[in-house]
Coordinates of C-alpha atoms in Angstrom, one line a residue:
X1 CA 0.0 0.0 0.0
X2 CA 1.1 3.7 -1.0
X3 CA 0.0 6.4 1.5
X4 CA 1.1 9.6 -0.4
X5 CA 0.6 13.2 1.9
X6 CA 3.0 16.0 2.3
X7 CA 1.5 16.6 5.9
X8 CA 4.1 15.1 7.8
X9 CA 1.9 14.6 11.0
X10 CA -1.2 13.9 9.1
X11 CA 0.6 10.9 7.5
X12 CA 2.1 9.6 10.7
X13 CA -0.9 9.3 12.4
X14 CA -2.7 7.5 9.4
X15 CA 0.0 5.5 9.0
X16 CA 0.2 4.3 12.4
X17 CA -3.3 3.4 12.8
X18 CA -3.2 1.6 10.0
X19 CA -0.3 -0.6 10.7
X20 CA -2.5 -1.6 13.5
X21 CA -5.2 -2.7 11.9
X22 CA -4.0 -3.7 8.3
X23 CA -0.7 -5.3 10.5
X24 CA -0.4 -7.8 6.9
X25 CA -0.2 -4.6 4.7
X26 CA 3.3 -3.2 3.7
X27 CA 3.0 0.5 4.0
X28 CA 5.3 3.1 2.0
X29 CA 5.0 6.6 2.5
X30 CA 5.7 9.3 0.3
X31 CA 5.9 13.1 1.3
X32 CA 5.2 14.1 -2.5
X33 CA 3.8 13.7 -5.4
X34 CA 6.8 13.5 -7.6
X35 CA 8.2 10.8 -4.7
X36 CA 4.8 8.2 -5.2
X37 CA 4.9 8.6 -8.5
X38 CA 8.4 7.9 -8.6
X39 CA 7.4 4.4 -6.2
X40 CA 5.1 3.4 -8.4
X41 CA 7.2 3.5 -11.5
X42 CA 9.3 0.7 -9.8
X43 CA 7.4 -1.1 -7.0
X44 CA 3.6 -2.5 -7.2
X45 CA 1.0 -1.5 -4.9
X46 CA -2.1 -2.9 -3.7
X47 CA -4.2 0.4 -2.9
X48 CA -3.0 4.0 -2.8
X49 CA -4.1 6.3 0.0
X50 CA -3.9 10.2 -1.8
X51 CA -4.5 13.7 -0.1
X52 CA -5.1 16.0 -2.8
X53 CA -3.3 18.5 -1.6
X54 CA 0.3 18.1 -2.9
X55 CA 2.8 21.0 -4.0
X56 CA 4.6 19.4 -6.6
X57 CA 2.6 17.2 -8.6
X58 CA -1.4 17.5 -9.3
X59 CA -2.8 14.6 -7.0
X60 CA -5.2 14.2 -10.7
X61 CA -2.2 13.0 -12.6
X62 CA -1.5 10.4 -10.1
X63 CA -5.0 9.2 -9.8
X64 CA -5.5 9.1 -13.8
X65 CA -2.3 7.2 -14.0
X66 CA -2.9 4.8 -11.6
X67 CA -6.8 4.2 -12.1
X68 CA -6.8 3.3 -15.9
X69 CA -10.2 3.0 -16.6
X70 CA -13.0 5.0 -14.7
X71 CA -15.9 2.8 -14.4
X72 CA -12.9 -0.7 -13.9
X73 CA -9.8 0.4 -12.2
X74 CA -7.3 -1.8 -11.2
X75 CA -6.5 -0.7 -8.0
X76 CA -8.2 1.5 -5.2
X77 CA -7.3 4.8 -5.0
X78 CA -8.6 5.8 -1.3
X79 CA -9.0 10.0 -1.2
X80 CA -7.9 11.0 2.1
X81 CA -7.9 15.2 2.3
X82 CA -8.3 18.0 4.4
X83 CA -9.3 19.7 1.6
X84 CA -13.1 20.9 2.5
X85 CA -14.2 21.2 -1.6
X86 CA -16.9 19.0 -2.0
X87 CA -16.6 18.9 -5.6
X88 CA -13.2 18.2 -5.9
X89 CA -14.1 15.1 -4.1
X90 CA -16.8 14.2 -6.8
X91 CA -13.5 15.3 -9.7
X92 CA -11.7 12.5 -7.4
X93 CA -14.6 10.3 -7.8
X94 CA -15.6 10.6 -11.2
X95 CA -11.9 10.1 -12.4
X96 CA -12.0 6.4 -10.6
X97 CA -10.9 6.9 -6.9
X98 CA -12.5 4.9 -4.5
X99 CA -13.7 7.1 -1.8
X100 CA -13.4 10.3 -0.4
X101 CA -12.8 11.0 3.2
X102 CA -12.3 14.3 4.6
X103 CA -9.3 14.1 7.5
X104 CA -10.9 16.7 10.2
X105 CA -14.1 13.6 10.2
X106 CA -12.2 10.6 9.3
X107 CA -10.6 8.4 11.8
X108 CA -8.0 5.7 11.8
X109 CA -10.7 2.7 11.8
X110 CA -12.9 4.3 8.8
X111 CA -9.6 4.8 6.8
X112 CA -8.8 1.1 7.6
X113 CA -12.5 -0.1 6.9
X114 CA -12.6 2.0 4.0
X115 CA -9.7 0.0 2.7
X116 CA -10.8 -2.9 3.2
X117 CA -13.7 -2.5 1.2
X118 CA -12.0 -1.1 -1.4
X119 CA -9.4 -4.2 -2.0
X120 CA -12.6 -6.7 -1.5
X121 CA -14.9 -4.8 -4.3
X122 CA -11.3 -4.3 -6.6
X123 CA -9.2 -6.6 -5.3
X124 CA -5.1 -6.7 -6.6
X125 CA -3.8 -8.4 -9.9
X126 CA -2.5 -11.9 -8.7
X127 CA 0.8 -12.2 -10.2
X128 CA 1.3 -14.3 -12.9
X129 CA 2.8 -17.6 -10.9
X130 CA 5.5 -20.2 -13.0
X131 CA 6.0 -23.4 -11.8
X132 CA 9.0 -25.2 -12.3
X133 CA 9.0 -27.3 -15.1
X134 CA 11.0 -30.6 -13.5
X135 CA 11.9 -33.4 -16.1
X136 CA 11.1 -37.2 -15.6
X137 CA 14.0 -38.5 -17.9

């Protein structure tokens, strides 16, 4: 999982809840934009957790890239702001992320739930398994 939020003390507190609740869940933080981005180029993820306030990069360009398709994405993007405009929530929406939840109501057990039911209803890619191939001869 990618928690992405320049708020230092907003992403430790997220963060630490959730380690407690999802305690089978690898966590990575980012502090920017430009630094998730740059984690998701070169690690996979199972859900992203996005505030949409970020200085560097528009939190948009991350969500697009990561959603795919609108109405099938691939993996959960979970909107967690402290941003109080209600319609970028519905832009966050409409452009594929999961939920919206705004940080001054949202604790560390609805961020968790909300999670969770965003892996059960799109749940991650399995990874293509190979067996080994043994001979008989």
């Amino acid at each position: 999982m990618l928690f992405i939020d320049g708020n230092k003390e907003d992403r430790s507190y997220f963060v630490e809840r959730l380690k407690t609740h999802l305690y089978d869940y690898h966590i990575i933080e980012a502090d920017t934009g430009g630094a998730g981005r740059e984690i998701l180029r070169h690690q996979s993820v199972d859900c992203i957790v996005l505030e949409l306030d970020l200085t560097d990069v528009s939190p948009f360009v991350i969500l697009v890239n990561s959603v795919k398709r609108v109405h099938s994405p691939s993996m959960p993007v979970v909107v967690l702001t402290h941003v109080p405009n209600r319609y970028l929530w519905e832009l966050a929406r409409s452009n594929g992320a999961y939920a919206c939840l705004w940080k001054p109501q949202a604790t560390g057990d609805m961020l968790a739930m909300t999670i969770l039911r965003a892996l059960a209803h799109i749940p991650p890619k399995k990874k293509e398994r190979h067996l080994p191939r043994f001979s008989f001869e």
